[in-house]
mmCIF file of C-alpha atoms in Angstrom:
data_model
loop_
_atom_site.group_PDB
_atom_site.id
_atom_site.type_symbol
_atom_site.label_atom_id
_atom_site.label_comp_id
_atom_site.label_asym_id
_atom_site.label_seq_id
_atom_site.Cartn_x
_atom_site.Cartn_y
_atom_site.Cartn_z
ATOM 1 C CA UNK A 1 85.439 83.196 87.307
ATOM 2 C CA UNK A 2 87.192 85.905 85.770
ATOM 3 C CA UNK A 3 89.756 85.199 83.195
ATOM 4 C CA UNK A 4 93.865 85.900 83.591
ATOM 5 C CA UNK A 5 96.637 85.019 81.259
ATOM 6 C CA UNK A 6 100.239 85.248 81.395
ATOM 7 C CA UNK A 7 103.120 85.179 79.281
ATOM 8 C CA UNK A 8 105.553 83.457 78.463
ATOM 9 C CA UNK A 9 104.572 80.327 80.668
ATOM 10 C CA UNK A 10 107.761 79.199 81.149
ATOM 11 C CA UNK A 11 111.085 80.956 80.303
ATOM 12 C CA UNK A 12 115.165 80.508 80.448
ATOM 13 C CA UNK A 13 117.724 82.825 80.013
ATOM 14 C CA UNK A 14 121.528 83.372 80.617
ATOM 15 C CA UNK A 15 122.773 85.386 83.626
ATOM 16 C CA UNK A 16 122.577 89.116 83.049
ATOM 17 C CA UNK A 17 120.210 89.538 80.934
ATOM 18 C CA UNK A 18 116.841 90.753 81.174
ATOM 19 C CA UNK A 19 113.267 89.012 81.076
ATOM 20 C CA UNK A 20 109.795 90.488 80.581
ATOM 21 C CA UNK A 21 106.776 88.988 81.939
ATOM 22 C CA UNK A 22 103.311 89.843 80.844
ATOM 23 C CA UNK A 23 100.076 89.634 83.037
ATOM 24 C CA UNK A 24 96.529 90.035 80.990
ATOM 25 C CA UNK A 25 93.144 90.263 81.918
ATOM 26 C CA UNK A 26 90.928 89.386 79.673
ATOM 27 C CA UNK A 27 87.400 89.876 80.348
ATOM 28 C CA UNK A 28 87.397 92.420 82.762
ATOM 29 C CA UNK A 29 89.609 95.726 83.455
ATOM 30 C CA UNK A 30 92.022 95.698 86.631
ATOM 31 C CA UNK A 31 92.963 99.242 87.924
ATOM 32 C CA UNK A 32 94.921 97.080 89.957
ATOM 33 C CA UNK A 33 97.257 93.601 89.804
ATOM 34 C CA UNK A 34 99.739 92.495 92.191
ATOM 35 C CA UNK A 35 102.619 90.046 92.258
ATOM 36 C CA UNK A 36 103.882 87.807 93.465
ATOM 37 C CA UNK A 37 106.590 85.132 93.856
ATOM 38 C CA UNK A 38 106.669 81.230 94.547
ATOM 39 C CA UNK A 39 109.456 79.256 95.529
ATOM 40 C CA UNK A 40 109.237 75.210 95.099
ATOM 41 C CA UNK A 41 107.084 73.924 97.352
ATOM 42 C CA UNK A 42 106.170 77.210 99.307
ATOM 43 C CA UNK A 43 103.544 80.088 99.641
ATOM 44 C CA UNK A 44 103.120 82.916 97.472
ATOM 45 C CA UNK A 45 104.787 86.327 99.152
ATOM 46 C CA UNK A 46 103.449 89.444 97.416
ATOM 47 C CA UNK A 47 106.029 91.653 95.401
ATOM 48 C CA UNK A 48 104.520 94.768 94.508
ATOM 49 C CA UNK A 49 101.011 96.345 93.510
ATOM 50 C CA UNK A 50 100.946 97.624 90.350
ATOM 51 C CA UNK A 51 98.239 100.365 89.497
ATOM 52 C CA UNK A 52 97.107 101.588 85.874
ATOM 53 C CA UNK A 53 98.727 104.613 85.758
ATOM 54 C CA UNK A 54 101.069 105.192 88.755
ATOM 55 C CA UNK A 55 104.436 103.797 90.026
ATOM 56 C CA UNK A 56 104.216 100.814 91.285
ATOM 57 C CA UNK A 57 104.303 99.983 94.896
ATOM 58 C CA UNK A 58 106.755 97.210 96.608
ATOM 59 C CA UNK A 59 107.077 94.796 99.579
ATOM 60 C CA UNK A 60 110.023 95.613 101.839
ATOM 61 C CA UNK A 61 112.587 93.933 100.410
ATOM 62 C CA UNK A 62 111.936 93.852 97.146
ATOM 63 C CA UNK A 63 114.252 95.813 95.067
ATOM 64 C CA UNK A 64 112.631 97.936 92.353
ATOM 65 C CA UNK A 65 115.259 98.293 90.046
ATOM 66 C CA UNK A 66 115.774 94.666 90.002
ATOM 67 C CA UNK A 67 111.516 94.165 88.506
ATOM 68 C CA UNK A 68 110.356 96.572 87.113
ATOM 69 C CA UNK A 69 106.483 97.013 86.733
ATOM 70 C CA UNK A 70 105.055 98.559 83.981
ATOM 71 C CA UNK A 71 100.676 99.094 84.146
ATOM 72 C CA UNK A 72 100.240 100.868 81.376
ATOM 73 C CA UNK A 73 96.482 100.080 80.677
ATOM 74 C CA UNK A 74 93.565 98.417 82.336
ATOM 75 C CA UNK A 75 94.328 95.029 80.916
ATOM 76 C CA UNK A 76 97.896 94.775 80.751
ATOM 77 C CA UNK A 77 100.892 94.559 83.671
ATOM 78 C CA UNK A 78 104.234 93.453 82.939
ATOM 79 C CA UNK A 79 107.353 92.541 85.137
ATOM 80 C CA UNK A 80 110.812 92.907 83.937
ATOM 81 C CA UNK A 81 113.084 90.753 86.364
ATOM 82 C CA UNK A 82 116.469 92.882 85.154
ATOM 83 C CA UNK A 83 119.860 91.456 85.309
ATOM 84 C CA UNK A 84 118.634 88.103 86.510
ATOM 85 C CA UNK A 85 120.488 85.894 88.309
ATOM 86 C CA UNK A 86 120.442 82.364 89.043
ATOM 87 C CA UNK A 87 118.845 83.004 92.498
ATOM 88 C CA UNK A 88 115.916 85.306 90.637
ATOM 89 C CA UNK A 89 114.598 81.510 89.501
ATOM 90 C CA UNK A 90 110.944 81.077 90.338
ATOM 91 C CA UNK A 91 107.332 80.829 89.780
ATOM 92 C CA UNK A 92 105.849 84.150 89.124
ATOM 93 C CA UNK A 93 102.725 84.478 89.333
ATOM 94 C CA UNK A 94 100.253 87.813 88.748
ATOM 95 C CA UNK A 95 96.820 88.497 90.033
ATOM 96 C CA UNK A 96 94.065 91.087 88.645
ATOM 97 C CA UNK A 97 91.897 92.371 90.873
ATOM 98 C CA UNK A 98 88.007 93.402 89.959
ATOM 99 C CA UNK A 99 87.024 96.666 90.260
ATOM 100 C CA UNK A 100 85.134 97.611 93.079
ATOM 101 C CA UNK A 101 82.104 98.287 91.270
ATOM 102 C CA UNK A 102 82.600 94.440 89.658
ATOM 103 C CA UNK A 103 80.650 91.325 90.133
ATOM 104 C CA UNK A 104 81.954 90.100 92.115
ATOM 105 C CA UNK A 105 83.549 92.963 93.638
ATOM 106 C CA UNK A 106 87.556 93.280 94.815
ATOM 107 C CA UNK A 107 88.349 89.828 94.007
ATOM 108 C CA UNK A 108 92.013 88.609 92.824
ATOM 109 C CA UNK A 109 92.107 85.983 89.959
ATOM 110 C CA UNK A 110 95.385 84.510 89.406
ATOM 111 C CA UNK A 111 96.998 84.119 86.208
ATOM 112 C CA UNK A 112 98.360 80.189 85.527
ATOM 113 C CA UNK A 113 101.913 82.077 86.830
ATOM 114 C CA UNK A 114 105.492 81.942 84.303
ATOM 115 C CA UNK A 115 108.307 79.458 85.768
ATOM 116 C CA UNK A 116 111.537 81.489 85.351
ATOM 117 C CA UNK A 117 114.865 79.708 85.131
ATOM 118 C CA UNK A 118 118.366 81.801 85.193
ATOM 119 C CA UNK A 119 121.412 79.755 84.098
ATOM 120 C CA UNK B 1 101.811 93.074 108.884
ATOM 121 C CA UNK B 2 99.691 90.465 108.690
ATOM 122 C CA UNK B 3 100.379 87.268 109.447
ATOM 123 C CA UNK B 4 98.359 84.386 108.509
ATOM 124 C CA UNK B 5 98.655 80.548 109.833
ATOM 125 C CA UNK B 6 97.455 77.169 108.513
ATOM 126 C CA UNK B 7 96.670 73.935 109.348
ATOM 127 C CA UNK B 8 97.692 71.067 108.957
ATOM 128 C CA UNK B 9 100.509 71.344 106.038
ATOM 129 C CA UNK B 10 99.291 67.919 104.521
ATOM 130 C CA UNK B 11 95.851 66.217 105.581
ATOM 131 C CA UNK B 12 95.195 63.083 103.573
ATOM 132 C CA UNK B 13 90.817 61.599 103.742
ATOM 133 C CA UNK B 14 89.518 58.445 102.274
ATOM 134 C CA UNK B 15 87.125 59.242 98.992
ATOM 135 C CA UNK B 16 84.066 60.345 100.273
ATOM 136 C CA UNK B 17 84.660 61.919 103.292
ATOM 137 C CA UNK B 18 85.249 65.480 104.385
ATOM 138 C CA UNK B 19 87.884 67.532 105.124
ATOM 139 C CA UNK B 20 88.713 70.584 107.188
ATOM 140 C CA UNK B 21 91.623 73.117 107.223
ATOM 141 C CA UNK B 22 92.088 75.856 109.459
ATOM 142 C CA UNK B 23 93.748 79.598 109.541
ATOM 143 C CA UNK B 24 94.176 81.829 111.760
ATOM 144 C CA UNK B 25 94.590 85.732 111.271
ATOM 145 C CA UNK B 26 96.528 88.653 113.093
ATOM 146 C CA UNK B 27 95.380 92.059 111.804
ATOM 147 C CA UNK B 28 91.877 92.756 112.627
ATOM 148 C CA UNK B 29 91.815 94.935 110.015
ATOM 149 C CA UNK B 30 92.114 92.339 107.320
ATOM 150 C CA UNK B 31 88.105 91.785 105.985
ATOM 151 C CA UNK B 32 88.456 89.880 103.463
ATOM 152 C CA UNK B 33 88.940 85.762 103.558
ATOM 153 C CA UNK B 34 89.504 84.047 100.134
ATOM 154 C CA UNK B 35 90.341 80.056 99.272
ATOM 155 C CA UNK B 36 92.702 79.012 96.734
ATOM 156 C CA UNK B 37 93.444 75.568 95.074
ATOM 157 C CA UNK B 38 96.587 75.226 93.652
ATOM 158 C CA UNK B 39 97.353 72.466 90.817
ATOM 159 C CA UNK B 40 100.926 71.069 90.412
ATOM 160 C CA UNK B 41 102.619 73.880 88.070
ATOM 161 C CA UNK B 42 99.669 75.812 87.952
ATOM 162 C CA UNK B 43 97.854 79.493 89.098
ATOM 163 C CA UNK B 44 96.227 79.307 92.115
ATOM 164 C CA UNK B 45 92.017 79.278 91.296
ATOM 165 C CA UNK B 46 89.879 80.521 93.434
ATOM 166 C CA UNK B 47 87.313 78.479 95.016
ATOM 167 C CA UNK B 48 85.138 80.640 97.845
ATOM 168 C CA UNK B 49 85.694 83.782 99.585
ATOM 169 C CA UNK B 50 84.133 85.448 102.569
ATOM 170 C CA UNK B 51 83.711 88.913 103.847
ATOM 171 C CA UNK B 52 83.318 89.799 107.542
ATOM 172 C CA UNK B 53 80.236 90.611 107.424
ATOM 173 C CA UNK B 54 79.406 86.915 107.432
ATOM 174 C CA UNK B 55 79.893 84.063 109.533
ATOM 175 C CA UNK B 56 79.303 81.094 106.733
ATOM 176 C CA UNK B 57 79.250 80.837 103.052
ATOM 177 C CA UNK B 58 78.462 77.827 101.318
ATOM 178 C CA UNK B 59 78.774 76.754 97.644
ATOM 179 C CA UNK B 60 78.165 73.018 96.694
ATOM 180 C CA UNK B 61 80.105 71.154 98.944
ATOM 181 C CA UNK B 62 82.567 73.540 99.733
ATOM 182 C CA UNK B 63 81.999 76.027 102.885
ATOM 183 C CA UNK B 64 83.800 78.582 104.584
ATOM 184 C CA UNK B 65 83.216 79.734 108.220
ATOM 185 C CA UNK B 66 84.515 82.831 109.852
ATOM 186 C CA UNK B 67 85.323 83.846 113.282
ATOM 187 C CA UNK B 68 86.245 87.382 113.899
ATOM 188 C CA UNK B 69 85.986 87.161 117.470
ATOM 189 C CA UNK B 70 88.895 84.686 117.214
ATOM 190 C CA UNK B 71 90.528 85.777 114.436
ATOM 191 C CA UNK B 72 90.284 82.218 112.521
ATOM 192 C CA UNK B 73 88.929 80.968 109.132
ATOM 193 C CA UNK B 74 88.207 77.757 107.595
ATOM 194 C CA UNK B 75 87.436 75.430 104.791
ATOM 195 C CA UNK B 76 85.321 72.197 104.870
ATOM 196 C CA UNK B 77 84.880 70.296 101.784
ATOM 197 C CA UNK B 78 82.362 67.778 102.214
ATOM 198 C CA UNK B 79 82.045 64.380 99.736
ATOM 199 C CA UNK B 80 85.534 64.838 98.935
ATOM 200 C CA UNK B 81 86.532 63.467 94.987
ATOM 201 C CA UNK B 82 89.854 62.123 93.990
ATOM 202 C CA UNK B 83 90.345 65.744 92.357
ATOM 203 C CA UNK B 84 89.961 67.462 94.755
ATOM 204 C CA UNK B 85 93.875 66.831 95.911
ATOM 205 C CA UNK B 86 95.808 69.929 95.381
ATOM 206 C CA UNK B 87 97.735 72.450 97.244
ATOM 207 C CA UNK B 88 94.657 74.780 99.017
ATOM 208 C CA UNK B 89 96.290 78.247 100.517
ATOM 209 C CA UNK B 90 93.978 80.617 102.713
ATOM 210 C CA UNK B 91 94.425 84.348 102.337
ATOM 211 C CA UNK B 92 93.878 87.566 104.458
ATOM 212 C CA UNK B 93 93.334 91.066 103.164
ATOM 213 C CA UNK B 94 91.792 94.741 103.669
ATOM 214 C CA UNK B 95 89.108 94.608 101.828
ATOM 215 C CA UNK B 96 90.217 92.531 98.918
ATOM 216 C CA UNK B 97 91.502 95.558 97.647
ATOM 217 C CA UNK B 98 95.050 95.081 98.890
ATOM 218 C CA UNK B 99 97.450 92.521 98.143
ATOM 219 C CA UNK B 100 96.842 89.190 99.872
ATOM 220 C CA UNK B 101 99.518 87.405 102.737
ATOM 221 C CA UNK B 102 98.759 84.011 102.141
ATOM 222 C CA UNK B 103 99.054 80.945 104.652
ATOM 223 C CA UNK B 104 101.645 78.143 104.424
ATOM 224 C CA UNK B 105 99.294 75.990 102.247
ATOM 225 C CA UNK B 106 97.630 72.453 103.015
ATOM 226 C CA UNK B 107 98.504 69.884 100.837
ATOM 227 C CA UNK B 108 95.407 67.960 100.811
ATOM 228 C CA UNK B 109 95.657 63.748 99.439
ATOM 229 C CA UNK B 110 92.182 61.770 98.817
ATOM 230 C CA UNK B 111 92.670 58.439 99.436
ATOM 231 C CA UNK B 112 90.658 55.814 96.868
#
C-alpha cells in the first residue's frame, strides 16, 4: 500500500501555545487528505478535508481557528492545533487519499497518527 | 450524515478459526466500503475495500461481503493467527473520495 508519514509522532506542550502537525505522502500525490481525531479507546471522527490549493473544509463543530490546515502542495498537509488546551489532547491522525486516476483509485492511507499532550 | 454501526465491540476466537464482524450503513449514497486494522498506538492500515458494484472481494484469507439491499457490510477472516488481534474499524463513504465516518471498532482477541 501506499506510503504516509507524519510528524512529530508524539508531542507535549504547555497550555497556550501552538503546535504544528505535518502529514506526508510519500510515494504518491494527494489532491486531497483529511483528518481526523482519536480519543483513547474510541473511533476516529473526521475533522476537516484539506485540498491542495483551497481552504480547507470542516466537520460541524470543529472550530477553524482553533486547527488550522495548511495544503500547500500535493505531498504535504499540516494542522496547527492553536492555543491548545489540555482538552485538545489526542491522537491525530491524517489520511491521503489517491487520486482518482491512481491504482488503486480514491483510496485513504493513514499516516501512523501524532499523540498530542497539552499540560 | 452517515451513520455507520458495528458489531460486536470485542469478539475473542481460538487460533485457527474464523472470525466475522458486521456493519451496517445509513446513507445509500455512501459506495465505498473499506477495512481498517488498528495496532495499539498506531495508524489505522488498510486491509480490503469494496465498491458497490460488488457483492464479495476476497484477498488471502480475508473477505469482505456487501449488501446494498440491506445496507450492511462485513469482514470474515478465515485461519485466524495470533496477529491478527487488533482494533479492526469499518468505514462508509461517497465514493472514497470523501472523508470516511467510521464504525465503533471491534476489538478482535485470538486465543492460543
Amino acid at each position: 500500500g501506499a506510503v504516509v508519514s507524519q510528524h512529530p509522532s508524539r508531542v507535549i506542550c504547555k497550555s497556550g501555545t501552538s503546535v504544528k502537525i505535518e502529514c506526508r505522502s510519500l510515494d504518491f500525490q494527494a489532491t486531497t487528505m483529511f483528518w481526523y481525531r482519536q480519543f483513547p479507546k474510541k473511533s476516529l471522527m473526521l475533522m476537516a478535508t484539506s485540498n491542495e490549493g483551497s481552504k480547507a473544509t470542516y466537520e460541524q463543530g470543529v472550530e477553524k481557528d482553533k486547527f488550522l490546515i495548511n495544503h500547500a502542495s500535493l505531498t504535504l498537509s499540516t494542522l496547527t492545533v492553536t492555543s491548545a488546551h489540555p482538552e485538545d489532547s489526542s491522537f491525530y491522525i491524517c489520511s491521503a487519499r489517491t487520486p482518482t486516476s491512481g491504482r488503486p483509485p480514491d483510496t485513504q492511507y493513514f499516516g501512523p497518527g501524532t499523540r498530542l499532550t497539552v499540560l | 450524515g452517515e451513520n455507520v454501526e458495528q458489531h460486536p465491540s470485542t469478539l475473542s476466537v481460538q487460533e485457527g478459526d474464523s472470525a466475522v464482524i458486521k456493519c451496517t450503513y445509513s446513507d445509500s449514497a455512501s459506495n465505498y466500503f473499506p477495512w481498517y486494522k488498528q495496532e495499539l498506538g498506531k495508524g489505522p492500515q488498510l486491509i480490503i475495500d469494496i465498491r458497490s458494484n460488488v457483492g464479495e472481494k476476497k484477498d488471502q484469507r480475508i473477505a469482505v461481503t456487501l449488501n446494498k439491499t440491506a445496507k450492511h457490510f462485513s469482514l470474515h477472516i478465515t485461519e485466524t493467527q495470533p496477529e491478527d488481534s487488533a482494533v479492526y474499524f469499518c468505514a462508509a463513504s461517497y465514493r472514497g473520495a470523501d472523508g470516511l465516518t467510521f464504525g465503533k471498532g471491534t476489538h478482535l482477541i485470538i486465543q492460543p
